[in-house]
PDB file of C-alpha atoms in Angstrom:
ATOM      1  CA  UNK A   1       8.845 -21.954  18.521  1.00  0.00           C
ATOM      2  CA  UNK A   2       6.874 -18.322  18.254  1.00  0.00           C
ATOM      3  CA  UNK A   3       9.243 -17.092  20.706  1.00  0.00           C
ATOM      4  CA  UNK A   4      12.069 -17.217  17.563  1.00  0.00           C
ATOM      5  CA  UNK A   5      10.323 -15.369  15.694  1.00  0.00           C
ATOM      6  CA  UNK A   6       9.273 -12.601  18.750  1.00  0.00           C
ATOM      7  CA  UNK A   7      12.054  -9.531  17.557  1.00  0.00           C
ATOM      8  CA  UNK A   8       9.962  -7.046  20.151  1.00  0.00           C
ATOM      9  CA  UNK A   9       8.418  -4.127  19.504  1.00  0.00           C
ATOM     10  CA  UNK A  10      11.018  -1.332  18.779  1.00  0.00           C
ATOM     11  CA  UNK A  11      12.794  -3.355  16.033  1.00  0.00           C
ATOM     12  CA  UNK A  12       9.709  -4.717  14.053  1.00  0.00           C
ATOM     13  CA  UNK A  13       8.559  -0.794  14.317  1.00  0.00           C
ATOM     14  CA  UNK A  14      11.713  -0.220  13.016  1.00  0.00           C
ATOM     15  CA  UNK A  15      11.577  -2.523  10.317  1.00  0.00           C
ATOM     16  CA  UNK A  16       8.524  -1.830   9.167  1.00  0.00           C
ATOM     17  CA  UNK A  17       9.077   1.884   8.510  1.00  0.00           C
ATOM     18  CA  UNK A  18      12.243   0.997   6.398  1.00  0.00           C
ATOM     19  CA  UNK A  19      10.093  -1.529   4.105  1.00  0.00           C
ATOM     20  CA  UNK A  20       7.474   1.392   4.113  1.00  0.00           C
ATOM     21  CA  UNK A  21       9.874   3.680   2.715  1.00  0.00           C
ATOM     22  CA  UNK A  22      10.569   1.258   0.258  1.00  0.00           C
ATOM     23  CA  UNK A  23       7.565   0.019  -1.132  1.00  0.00           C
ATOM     24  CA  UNK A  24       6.357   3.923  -0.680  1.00  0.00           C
ATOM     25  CA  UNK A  25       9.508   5.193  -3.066  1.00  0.00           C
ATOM     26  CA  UNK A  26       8.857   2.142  -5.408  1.00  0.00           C
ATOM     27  CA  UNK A  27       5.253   2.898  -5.196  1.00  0.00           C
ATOM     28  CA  UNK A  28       5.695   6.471  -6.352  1.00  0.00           C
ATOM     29  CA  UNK A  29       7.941   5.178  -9.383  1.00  0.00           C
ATOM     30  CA  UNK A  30       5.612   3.401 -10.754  1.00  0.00           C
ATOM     31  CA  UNK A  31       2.426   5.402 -10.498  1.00  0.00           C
ATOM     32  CA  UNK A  32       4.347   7.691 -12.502  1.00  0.00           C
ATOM     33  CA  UNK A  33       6.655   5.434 -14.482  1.00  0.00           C
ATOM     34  CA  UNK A  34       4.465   2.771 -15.870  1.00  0.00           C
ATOM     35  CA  UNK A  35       1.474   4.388 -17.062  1.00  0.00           C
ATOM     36  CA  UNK A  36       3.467   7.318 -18.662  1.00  0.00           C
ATOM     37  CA  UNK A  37       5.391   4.521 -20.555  1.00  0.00           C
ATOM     38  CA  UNK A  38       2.013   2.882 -21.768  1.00  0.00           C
ATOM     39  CA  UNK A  39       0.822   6.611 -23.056  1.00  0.00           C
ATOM     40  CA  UNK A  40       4.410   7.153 -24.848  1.00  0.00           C
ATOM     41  CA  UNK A  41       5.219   3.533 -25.862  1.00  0.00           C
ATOM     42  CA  UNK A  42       2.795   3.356 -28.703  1.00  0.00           C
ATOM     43  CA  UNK A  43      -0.529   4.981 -30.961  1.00  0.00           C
ATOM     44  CA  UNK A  44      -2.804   4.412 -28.008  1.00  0.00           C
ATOM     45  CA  UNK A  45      -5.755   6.804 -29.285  1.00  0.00           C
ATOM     46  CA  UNK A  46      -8.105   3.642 -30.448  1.00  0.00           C
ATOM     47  CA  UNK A  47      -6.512   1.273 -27.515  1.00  0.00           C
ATOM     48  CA  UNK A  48      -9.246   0.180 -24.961  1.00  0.00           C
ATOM     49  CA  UNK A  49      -9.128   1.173 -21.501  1.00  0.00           C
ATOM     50  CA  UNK A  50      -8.301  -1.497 -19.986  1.00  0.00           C
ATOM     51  CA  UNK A  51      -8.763  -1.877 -15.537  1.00  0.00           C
ATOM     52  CA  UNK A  52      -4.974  -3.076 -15.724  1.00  0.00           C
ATOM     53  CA  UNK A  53      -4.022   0.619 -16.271  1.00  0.00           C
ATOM     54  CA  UNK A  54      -5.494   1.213 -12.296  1.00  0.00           C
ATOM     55  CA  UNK A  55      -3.057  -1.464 -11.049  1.00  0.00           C
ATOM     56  CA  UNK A  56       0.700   1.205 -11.289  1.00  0.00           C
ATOM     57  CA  UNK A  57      -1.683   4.053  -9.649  1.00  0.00           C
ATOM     58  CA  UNK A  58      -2.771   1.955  -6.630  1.00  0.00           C
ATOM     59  CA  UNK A  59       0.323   1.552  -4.374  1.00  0.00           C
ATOM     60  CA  UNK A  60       0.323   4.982  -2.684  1.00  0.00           C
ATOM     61  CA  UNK A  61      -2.983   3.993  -1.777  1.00  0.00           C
ATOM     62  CA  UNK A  62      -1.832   1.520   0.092  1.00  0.00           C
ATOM     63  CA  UNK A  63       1.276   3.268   1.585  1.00  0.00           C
ATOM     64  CA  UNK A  64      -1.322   5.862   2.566  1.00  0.00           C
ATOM     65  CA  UNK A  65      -3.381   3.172   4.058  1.00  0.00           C
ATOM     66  CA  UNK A  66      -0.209   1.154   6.041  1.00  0.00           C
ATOM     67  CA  UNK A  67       0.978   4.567   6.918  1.00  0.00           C
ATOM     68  CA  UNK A  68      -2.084   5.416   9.302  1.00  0.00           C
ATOM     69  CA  UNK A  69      -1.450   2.174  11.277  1.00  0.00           C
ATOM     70  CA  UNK A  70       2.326   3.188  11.614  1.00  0.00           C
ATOM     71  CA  UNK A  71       1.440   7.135  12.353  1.00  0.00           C
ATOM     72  CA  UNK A  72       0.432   6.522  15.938  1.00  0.00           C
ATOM     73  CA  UNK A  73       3.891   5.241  17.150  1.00  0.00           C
ATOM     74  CA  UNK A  74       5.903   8.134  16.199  1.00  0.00           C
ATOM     75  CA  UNK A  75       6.283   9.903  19.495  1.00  0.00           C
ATOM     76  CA  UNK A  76       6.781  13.220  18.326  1.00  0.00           C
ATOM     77  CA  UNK A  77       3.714  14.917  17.797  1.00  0.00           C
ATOM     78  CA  UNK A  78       5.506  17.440  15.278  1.00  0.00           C
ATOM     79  CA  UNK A  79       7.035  14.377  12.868  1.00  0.00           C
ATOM     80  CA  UNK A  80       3.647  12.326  13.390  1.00  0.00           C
ATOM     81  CA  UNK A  81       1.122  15.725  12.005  1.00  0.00           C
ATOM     82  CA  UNK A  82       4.435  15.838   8.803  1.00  0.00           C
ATOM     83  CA  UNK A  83       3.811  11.653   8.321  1.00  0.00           C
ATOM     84  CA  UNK A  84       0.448  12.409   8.379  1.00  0.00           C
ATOM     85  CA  UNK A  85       0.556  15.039   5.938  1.00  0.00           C
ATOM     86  CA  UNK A  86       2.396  13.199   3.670  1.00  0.00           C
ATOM     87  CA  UNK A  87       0.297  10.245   4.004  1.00  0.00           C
ATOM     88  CA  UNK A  88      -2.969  12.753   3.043  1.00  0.00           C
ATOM     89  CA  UNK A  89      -0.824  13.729   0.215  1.00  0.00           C
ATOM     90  CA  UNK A  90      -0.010  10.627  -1.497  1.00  0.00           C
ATOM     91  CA  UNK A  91      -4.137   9.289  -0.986  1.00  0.00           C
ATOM     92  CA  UNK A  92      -4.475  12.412  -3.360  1.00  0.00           C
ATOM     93  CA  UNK A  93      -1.814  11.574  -5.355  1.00  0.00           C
ATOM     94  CA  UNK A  94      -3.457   7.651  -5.933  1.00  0.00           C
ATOM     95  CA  UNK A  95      -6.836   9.077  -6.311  1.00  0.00           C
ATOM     96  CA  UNK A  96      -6.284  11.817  -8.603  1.00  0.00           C
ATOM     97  CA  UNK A  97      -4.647   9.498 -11.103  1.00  0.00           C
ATOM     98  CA  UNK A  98      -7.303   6.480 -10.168  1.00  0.00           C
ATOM     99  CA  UNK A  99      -9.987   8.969 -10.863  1.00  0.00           C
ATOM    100  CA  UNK A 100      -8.511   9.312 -14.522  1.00  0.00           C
ATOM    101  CA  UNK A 101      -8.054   6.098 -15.401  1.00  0.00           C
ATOM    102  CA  UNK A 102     -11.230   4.692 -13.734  1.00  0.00           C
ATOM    103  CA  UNK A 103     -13.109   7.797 -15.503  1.00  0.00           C
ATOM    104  CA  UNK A 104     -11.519   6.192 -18.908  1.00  0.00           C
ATOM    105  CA  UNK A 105     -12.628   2.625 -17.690  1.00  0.00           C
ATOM    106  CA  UNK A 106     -15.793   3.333 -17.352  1.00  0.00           C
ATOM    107  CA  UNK A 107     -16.871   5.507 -19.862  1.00  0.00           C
ATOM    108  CA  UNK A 108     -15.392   2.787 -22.286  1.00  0.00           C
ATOM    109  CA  UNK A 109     -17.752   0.234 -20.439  1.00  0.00           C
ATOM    110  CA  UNK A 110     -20.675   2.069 -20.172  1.00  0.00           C
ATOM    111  CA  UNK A 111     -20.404   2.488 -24.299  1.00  0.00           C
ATOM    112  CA  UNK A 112     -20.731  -1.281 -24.763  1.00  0.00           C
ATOM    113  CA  UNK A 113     -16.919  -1.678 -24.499  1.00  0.00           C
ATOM    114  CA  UNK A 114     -15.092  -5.122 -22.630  1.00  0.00           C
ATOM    115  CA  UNK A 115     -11.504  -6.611 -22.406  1.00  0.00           C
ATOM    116  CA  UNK A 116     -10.615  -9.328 -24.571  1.00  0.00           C
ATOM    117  CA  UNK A 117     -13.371 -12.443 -22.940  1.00  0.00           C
ATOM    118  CA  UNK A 118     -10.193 -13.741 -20.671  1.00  0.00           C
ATOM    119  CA  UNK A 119      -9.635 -10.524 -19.442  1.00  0.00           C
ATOM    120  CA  UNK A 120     -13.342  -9.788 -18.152  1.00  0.00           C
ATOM    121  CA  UNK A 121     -12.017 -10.746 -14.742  1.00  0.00           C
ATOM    122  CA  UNK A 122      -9.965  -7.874 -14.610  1.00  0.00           C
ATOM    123  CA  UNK A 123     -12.847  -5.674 -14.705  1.00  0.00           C
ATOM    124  CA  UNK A 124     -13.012  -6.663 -10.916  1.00  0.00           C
ATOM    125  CA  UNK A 125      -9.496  -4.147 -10.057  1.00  0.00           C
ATOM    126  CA  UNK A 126     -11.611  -0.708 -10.461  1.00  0.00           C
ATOM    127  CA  UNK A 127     -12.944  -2.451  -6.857  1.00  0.00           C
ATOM    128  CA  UNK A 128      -9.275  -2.212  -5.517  1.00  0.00           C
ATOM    129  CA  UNK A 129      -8.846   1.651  -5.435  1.00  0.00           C
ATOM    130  CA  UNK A 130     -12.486   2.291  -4.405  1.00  0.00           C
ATOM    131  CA  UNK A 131     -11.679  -0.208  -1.063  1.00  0.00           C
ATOM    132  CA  UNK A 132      -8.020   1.005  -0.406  1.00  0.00           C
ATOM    133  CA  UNK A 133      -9.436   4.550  -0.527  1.00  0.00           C
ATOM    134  CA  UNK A 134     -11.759   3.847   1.476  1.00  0.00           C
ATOM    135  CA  UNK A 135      -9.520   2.557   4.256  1.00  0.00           C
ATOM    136  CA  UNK A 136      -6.836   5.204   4.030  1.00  0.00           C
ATOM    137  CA  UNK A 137      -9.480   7.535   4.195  1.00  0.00           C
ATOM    138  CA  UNK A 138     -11.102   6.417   7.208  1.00  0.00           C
ATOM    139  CA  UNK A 139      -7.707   5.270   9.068  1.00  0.00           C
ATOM    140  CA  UNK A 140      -5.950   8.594   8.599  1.00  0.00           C
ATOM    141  CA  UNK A 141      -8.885  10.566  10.341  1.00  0.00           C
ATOM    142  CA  UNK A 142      -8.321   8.133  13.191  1.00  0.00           C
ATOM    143  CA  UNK A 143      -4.728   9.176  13.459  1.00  0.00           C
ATOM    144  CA  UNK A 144      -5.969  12.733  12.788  1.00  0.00           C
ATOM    145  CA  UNK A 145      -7.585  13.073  16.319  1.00  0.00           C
ATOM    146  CA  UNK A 146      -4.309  12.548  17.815  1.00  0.00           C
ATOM    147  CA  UNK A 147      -2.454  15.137  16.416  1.00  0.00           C
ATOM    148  CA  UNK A 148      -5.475  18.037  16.039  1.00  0.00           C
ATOM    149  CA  UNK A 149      -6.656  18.613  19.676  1.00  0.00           C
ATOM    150  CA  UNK A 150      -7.679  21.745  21.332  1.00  0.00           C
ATOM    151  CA  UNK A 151      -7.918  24.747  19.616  1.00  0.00           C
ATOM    152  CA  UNK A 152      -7.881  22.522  15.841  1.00  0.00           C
ATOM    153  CA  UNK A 153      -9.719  19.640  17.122  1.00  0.00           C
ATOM    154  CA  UNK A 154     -12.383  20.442  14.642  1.00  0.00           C
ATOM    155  CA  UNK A 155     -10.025  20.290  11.932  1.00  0.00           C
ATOM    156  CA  UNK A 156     -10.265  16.427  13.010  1.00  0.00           C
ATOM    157  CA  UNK A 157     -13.650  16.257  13.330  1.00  0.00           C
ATOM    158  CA  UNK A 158     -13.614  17.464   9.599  1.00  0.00           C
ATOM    159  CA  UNK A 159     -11.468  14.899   8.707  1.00  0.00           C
ATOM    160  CA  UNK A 160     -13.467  12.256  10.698  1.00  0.00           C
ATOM    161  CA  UNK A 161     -16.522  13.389   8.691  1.00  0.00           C
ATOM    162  CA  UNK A 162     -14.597  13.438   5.145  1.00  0.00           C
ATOM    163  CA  UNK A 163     -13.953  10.288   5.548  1.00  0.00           C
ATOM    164  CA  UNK A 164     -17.350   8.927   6.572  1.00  0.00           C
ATOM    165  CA  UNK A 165     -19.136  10.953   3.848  1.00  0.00           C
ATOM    166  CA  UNK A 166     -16.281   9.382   0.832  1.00  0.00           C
ATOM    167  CA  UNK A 167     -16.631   6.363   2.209  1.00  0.00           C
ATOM    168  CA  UNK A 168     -20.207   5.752   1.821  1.00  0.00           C
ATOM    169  CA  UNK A 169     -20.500   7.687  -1.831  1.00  0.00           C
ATOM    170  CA  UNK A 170     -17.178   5.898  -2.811  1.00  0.00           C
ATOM    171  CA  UNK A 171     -19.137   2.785  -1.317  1.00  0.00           C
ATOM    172  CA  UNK A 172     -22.215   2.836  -3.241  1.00  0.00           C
ATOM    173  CA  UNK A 173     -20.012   3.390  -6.531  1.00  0.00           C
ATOM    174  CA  UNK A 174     -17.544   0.108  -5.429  1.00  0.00           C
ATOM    175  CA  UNK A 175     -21.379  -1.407  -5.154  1.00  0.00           C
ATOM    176  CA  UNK A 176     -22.085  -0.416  -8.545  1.00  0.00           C
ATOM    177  CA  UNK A 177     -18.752  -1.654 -10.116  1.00  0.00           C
ATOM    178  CA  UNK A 178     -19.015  -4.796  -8.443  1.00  0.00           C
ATOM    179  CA  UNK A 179     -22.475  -5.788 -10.019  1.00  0.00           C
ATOM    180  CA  UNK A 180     -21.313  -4.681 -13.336  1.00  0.00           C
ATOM    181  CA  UNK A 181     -18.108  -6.873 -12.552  1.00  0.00           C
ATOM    182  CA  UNK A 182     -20.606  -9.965 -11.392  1.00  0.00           C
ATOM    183  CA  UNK A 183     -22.758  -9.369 -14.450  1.00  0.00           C
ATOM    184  CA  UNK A 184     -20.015  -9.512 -17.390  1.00  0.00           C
ATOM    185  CA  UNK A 185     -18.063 -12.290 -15.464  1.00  0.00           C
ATOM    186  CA  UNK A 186     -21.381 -14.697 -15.422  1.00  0.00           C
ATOM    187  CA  UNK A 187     -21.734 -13.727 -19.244  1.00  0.00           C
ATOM    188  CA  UNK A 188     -17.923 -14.276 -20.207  1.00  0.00           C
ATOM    189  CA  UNK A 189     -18.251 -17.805 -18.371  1.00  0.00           C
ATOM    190  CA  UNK A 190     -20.901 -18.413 -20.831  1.00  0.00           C
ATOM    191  CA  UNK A 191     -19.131 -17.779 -23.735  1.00  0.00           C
ATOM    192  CA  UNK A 192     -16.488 -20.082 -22.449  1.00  0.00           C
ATOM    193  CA  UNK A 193     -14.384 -18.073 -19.895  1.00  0.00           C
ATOM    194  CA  UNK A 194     -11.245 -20.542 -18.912  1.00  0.00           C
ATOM    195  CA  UNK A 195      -8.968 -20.322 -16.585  1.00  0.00           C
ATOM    196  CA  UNK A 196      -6.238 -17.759 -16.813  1.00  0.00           C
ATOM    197  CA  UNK A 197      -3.731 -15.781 -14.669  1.00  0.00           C
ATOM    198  CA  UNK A 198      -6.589 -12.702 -14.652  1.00  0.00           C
ATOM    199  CA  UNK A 199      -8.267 -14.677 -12.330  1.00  0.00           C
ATOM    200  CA  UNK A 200      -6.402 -13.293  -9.286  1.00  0.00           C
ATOM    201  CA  UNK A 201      -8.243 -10.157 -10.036  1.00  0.00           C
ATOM    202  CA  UNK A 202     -10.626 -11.813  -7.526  1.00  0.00           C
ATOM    203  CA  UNK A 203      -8.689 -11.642  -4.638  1.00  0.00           C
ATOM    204  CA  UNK A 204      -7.164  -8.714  -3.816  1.00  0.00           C
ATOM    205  CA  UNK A 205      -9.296  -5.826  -5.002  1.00  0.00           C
ATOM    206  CA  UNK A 206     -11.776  -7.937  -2.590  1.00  0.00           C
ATOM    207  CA  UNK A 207      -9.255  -7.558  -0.022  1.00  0.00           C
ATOM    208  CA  UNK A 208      -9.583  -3.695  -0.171  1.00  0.00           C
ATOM    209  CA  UNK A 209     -13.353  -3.780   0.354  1.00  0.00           C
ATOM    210  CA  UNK A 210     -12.948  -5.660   3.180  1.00  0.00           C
ATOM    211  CA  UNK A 211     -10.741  -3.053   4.847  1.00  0.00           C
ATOM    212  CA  UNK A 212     -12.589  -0.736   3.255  1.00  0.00           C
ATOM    213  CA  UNK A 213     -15.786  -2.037   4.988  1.00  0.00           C
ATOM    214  CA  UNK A 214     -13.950  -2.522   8.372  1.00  0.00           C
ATOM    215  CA  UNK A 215     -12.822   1.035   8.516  1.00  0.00           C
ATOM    216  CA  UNK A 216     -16.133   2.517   7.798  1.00  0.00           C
ATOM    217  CA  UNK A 217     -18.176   0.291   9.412  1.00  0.00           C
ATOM    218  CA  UNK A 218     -16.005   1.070  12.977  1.00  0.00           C
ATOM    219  CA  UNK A 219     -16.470   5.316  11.809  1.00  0.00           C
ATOM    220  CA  UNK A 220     -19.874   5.126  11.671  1.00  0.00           C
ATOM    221  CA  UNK A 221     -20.150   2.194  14.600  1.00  0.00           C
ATOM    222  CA  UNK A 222     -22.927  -0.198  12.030  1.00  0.00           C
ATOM    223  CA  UNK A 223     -22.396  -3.643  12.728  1.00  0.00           C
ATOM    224  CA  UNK A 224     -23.831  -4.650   9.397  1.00  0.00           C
ATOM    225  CA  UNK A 225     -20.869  -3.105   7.295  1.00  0.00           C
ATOM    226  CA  UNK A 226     -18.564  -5.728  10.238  1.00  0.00           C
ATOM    227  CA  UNK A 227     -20.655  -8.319   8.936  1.00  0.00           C
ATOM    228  CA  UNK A 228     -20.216  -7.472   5.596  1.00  0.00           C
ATOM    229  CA  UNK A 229     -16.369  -6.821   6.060  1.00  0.00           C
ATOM    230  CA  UNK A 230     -16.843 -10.733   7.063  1.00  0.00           C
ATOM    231  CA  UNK A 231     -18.917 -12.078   4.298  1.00  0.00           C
ATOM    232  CA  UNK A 232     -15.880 -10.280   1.657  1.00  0.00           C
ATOM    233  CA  UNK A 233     -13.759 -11.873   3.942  1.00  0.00           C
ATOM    234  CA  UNK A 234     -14.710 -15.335   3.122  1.00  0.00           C
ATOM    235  CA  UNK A 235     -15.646 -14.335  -1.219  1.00  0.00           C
ATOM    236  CA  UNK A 236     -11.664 -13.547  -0.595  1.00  0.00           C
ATOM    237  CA  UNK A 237     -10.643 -16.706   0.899  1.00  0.00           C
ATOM    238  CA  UNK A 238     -12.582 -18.652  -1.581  1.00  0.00           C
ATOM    239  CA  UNK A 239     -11.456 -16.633  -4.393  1.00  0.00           C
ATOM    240  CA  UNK A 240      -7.844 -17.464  -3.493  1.00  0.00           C
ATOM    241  CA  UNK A 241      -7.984 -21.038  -2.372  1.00  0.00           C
ATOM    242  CA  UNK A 242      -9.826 -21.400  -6.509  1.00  0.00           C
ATOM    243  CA  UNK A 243      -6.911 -19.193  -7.987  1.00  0.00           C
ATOM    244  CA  UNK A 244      -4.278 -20.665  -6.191  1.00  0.00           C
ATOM    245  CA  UNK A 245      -5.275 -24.345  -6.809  1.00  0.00           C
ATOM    246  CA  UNK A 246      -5.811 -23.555 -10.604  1.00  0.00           C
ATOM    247  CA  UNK A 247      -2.624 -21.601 -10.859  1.00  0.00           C
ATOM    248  CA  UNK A 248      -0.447 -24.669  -9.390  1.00  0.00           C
ATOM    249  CA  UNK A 249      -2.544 -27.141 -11.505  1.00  0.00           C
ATOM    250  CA  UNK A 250      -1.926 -24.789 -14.405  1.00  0.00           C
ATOM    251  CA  UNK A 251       2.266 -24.582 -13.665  1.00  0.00           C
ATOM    252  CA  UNK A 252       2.767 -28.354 -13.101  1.00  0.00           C
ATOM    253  CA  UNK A 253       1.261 -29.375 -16.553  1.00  0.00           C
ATOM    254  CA  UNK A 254       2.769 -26.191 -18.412  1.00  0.00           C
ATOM    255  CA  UNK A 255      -0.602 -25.222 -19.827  1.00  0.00           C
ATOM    256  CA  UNK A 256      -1.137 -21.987 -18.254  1.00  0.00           C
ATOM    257  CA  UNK A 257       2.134 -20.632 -19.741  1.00  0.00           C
ATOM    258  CA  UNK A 258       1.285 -21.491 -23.117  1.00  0.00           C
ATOM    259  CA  UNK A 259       0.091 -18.704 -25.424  1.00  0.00           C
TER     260      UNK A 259
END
């Protein structure tokens, strides 16, 4: 039965750098796109902040991210060093514009400022740019040693060491956010927190910190950031299997689509 499903190696390569094209283009669209339309659709000067705005900026994150595992099959060392340039160029791209928003997000919660009580989940996405960037960071200096040797092999070695050095201060921040995250989720369930659609906020900014964790844990070779990468690993699964049962319990009754 796998053996169906077995395409070999030069087509799936093949189709994966046509749906990373895609989602890279669509990706750039709406990192742009979306939150310019949520500045220009409306008086936003007294609007919260709200940790959905991070969601449009992510995706070149993640193209950045996929985009260091596909680097290393382009034969040509010349296209490989452009692929990776582009893919250093859209992790600045994500970052610059996460950096904005997440500055916004948490100056407005450090002032005593929350989303709505069924949208304190949410506050759990500022974790999904600090993990992502954390693994594109960290994969793309792998890739780096392949296409800086000899005379610019320290140009790797830089990049090697940028990403160890954002990857721990961009760690202990994602640390940070994630107690605050802990903290006003235990209080919102106390003031009666319910089920809502926000609660898939945490699964996959989780997902980031585990790849996030991997990545750095294998730059710096510490077996307790693997271990850690494991314990996310099963938050994440639990996280889903709870979301996913509550979402389908929600649909078949109809209540989680009422107002």
């Amino acid at each position: 039965m796998a053996s169906l499903f077995y395409v070999g190696d030069g087509p799936a390569l093949w189709i994966a750098a046509v749906l990373w094209t895609i989602g890279t283009g669509l990706g750039l669209a709406t990192c742009v796109w979306i939150p310019r339309r949520m500045i220009t659709a409306g008086d936003h000067r007294n609007a919260a902040p709200l940790p959905a705005r991070l969601m449009p900026v992510v995706p070149p994150m993640v193209s950045a991210s996929t985009g260091a595992l596909l680097a290393p099959h382009i034969a040509s060392i010349e296209l490989r060093l452009l692929f990776l340039r582009s893919c250093y160029v859209l992790f600045a791209i994500s970052l610059t514009l996460g950096a904005i928003a997440l500055a916004m997000i948490c100056r407005h919660l450090l002032r005593g400022g929350t989303p709505p009580l069924q949208a304190v989940p949410t506050v759990r996405i500022t974790l999904g740019l600090v993990g992502q960037s954390i693994t594109a960071a960290n994969l793309l200096a792998v890739d780096a040693g392949s296409v800086f040797t000899g005379a610019h092999a320290g140009i790797a070695a830089d990049l090697v060491a940028f990403g160890i050095a954002y990857g721990a201060s961009a760690g202990l921040f994602g640390v940070v956010m994630f107690a605050a995250a802990t903290t006003l989720t235990v209080r919102a369930v106390r003031q009666g927190l319910t089920f809502s659609l926000t609660w898939w906020s945490f699964t996959w900014p989780v997902g980031t910190c585990v790849t996030g964790a991997t990545a750095l844990g294998t730059a710096l070779g510490w077996g307790v950031l693997h271990a850690l990468a494991v314990c996310q690993y099963a938050l994440l699964v639990t996280a889903w299997a709870m979301a996913a049962t509550r979402t389908m319990h929600g649909s078949i009754s109809g209540r989680i689509f009422a107002p």
